[in-house]
Structures are given as C-alpha cells and as structure tokens.
mmCIF file of C-alpha atoms in Angstrom:
data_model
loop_
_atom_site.group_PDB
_atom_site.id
_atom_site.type_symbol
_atom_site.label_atom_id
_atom_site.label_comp_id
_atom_site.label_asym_id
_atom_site.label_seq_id
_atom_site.Cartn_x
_atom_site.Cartn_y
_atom_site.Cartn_z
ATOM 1 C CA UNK A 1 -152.908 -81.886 77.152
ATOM 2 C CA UNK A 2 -149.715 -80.091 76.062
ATOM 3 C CA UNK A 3 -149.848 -76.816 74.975
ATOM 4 C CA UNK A 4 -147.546 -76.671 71.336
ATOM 5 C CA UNK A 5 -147.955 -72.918 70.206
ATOM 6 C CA UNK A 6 -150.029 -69.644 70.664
ATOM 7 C CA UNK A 7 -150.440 -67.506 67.939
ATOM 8 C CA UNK A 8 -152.595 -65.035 66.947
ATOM 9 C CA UNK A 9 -155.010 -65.870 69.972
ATOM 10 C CA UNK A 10 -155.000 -69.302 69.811
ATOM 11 C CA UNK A 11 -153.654 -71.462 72.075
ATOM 12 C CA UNK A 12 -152.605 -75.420 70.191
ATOM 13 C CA UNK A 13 -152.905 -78.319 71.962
ATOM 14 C CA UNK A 14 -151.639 -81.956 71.283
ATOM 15 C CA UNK A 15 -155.002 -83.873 73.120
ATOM 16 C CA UNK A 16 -154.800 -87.639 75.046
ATOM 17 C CA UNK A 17 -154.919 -88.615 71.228
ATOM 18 C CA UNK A 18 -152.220 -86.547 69.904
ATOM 19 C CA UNK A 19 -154.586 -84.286 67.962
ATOM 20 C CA UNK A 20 -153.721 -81.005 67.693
ATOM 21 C CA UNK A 21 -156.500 -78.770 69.103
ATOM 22 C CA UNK A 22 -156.907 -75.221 68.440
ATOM 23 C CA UNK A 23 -158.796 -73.158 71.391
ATOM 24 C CA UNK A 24 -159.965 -69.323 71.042
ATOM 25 C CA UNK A 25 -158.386 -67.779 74.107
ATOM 26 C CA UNK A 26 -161.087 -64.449 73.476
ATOM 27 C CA UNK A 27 -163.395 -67.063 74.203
ATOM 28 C CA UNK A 28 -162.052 -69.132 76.739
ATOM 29 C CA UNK A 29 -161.522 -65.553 78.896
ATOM 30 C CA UNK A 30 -164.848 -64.798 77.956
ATOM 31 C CA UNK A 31 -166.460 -67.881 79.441
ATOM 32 C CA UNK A 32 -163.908 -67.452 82.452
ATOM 33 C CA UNK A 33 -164.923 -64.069 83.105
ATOM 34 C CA UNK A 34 -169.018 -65.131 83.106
ATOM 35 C CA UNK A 35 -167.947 -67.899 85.305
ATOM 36 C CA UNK A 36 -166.260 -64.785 87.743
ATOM 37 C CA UNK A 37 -169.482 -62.814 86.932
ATOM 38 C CA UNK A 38 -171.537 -65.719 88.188
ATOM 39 C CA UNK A 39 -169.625 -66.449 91.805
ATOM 40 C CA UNK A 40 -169.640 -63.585 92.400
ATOM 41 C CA UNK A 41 -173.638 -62.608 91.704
ATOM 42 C CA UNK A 42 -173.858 -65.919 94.124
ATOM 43 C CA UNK A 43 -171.290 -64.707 96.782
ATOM 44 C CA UNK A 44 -172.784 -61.235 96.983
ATOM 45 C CA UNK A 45 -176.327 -62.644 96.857
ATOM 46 C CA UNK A 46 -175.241 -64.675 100.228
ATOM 47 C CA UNK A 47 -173.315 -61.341 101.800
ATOM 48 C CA UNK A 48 -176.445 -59.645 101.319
ATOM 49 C CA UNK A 49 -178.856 -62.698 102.627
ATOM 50 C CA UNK A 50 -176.050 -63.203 106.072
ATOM 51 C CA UNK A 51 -177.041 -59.066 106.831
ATOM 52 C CA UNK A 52 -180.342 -59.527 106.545
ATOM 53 C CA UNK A 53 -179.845 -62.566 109.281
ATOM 54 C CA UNK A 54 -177.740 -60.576 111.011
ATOM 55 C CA UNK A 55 -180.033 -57.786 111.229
ATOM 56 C CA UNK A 56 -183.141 -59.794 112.140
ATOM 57 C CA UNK A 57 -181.002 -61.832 115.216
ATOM 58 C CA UNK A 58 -179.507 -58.059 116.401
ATOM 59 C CA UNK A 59 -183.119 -56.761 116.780
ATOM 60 C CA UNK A 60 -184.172 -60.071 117.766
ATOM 61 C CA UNK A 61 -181.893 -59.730 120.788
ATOM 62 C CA UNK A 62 -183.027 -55.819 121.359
ATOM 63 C CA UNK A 63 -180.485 -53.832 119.345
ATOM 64 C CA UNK A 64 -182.109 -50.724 117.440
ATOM 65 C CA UNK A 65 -180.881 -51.013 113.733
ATOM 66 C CA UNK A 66 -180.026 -47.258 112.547
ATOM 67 C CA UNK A 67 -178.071 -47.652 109.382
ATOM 68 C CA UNK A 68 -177.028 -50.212 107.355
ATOM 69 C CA UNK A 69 -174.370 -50.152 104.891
ATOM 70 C CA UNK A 70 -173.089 -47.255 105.760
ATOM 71 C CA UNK A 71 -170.210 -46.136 103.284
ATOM 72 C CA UNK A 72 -167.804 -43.595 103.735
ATOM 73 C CA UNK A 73 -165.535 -43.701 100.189
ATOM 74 C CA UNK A 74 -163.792 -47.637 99.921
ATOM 75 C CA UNK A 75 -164.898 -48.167 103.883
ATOM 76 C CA UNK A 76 -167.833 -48.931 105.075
ATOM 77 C CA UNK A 77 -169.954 -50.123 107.836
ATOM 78 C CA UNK A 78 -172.429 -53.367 107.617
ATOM 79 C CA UNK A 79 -175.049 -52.430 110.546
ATOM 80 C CA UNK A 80 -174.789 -49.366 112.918
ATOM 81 C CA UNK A 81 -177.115 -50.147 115.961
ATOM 82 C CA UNK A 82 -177.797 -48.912 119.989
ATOM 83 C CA UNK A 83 -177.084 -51.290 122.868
ATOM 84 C CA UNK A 84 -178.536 -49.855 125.902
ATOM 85 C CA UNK A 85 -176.652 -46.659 126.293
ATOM 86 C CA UNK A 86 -173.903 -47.745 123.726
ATOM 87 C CA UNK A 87 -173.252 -47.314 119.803
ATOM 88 C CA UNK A 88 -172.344 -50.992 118.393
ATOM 89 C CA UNK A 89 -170.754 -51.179 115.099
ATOM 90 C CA UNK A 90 -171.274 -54.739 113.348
ATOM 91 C CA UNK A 91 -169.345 -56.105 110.977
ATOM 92 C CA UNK A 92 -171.048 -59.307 109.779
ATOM 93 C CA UNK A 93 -168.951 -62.034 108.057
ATOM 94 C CA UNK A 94 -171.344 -64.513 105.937
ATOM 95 C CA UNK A 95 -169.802 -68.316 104.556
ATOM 96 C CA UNK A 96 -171.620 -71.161 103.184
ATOM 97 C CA UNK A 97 -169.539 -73.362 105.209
ATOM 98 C CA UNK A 98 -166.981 -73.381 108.163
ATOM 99 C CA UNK A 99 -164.454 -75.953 106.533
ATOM 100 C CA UNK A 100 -162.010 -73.368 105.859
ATOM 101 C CA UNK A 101 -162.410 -71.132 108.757
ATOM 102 C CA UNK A 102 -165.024 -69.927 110.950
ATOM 103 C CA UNK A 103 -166.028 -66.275 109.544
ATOM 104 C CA UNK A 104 -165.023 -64.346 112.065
ATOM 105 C CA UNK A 105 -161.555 -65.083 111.580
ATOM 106 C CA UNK A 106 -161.980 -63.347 108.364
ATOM 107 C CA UNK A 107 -161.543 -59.306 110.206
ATOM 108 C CA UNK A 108 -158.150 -59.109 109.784
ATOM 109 C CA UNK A 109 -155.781 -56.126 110.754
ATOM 110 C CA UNK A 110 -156.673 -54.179 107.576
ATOM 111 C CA UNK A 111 -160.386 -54.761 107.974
ATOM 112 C CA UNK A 112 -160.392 -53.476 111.927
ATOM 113 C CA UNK A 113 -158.328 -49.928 110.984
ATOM 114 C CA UNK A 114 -160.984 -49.912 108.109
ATOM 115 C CA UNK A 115 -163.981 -49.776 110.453
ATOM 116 C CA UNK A 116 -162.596 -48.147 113.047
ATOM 117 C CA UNK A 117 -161.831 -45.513 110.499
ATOM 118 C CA UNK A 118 -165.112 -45.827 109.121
ATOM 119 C CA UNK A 119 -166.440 -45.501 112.656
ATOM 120 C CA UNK A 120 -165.096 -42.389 113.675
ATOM 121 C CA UNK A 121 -166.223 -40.703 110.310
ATOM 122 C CA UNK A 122 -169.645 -41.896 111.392
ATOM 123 C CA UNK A 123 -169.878 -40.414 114.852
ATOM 124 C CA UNK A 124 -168.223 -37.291 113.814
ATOM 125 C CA UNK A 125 -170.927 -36.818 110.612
ATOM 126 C CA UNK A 126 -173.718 -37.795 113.086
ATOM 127 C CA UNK A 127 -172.530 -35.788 116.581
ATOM 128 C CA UNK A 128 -172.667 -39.165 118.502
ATOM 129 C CA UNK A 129 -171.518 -38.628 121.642
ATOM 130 C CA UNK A 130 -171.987 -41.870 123.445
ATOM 131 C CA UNK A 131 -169.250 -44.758 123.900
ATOM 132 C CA UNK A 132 -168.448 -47.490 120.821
ATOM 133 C CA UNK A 133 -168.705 -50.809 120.530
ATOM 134 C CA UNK A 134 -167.054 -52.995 117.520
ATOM 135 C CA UNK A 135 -169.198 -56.501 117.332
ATOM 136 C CA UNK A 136 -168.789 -59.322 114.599
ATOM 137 C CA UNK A 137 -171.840 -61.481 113.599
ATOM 138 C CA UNK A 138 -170.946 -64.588 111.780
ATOM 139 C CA UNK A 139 -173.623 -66.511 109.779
ATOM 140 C CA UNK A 140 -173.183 -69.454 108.403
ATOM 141 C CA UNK A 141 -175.496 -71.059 105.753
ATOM 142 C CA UNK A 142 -177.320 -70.718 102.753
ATOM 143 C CA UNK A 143 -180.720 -69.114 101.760
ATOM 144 C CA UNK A 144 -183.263 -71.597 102.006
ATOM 145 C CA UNK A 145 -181.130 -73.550 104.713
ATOM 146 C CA UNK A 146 -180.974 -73.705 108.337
ATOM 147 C CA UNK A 147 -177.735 -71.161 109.089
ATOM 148 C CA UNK A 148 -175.906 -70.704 112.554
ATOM 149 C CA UNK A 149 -175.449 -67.577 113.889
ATOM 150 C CA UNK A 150 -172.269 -66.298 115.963
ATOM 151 C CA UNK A 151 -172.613 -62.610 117.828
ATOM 152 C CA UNK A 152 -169.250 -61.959 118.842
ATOM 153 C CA UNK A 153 -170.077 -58.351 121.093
ATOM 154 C CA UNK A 154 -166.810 -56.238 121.663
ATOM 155 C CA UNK A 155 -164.854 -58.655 119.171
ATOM 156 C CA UNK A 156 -161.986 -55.964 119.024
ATOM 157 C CA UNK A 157 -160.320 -52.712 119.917
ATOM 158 C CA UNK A 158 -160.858 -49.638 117.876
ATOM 159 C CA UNK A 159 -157.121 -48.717 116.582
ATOM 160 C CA UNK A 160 -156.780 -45.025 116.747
ATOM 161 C CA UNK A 161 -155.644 -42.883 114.247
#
C-alpha cells in the first residue's frame, strides 16, 4: 500500500491493484484503541492471576500475608507479609513467557526507589518497628496452565531517601 493523501480524516491508499482506497482514520483509532483496551483487560487479568500465585506460594512457604496492594498515591506495594521476625515487601513480576526476559529483570532503578519509598510510607503509617526485607516473586504462565514460580528473598537494597 502507498498512502496518496489525507484529508478530512481519511487516509487514500493506492492498494496491490492500484485502487485507490479510502480508510476512516476515526475508525481505524477506534478499533486500535479496543484492540489497547483488550491487551490490556488480558495483561491486567494475568498481573492480577501471578499475585494470587504469588500469594498462595508465600503462605505456602509460611509467610503471613497482611496487605495486598497496598497504594500510597502512584506507588504501591503488591504483598506486605512477616518472615519470622522480619517485614518482607514483595514485588511480584507476572509474564506469559520468559523469551524476552525472565520477570525479575523487569524492577528496574525507578521501580526499587518506588517501593522503597512506598515502604517507608508503610512502616511509618503502621508504627512497624521491626527490620525490612525487599523480595521479588516471578511467575510465569497463564491461568489455566502450569506456571513456574521464582522467590527471589532480599532481591535488593532499599535506596534511602
């Protein structure tokens, strides 16, 4: 295809036969942004699904769940739990797949200050005086499917602030 023109909301095409085609670009954004709406119904569907894994393994493994989804503003914190003696913050990091990376490598520098901010809000609005602990989980899979999960305990420094 090669586009020729856009006017008025149109955009005009010359097809493989050298027709020219006329396309609504209203509703080509329209059908772009239900295809956005869709993924990302799907993707948050899984997000959800991967902390509800997460959760079950934690407890599984004799953490004690106290909050989850704990938001503070644009931060927030996927599962708050006890360890022994020790306050564990988990982020959890859910993929279909592995092809692209394992998802864990997915807490980047910006995602550690967030929690870290996130966490200290927490134990100052709760009076926890005990130490911290910042773990990832990683699930991989699909609802319905077998998944693999990854508990990465004291996957990073807090940064202070």
């Amino acid at each position: 295809n090669h586009l020729l023109l856009y006017k008025e909301n149109f955009f005009f095409f010359h097809n493989s036969r050298g027709i020219a085609v006329a396309e609504d670009v209203a509703a080509r954004r329209l059908n772009i942004s239900k295809q956005h709406e869709k993924l990302m119904a799907e993707h948050n569907n899984i997000g959800r699904w991967g902390e509800q894994k997460a959760a079950e393994y934690l407890e599984q493994h004799g953490f004690r769940i106290i909050w989850r989804d704990w938001r503070d503003g644009h931060r927030d914190i996927d599962i708050v739990a006890i360890d022994a003696d020790c306050l564990v913050v988990v982020e959890v990091k859910t993929r279909r797949n592995a092809d692209f990376m394992a998802p864990e490598q997915a807490v980047d520098a910006r995602k550690i200050r967030n929690l870290s901010l996130a966490a200290a809000k927490f134990v100052r609005a709760n009076n926890i005086e005990m130490p911290v602990r910042f773990d990832i989980v990683s699930v991989t899979g699909v609802p319905g499917g077998p998944c693999e999960i990854n508990h990465i305990e004291d996957a990073f420094l807090p940064l202070s602030y």
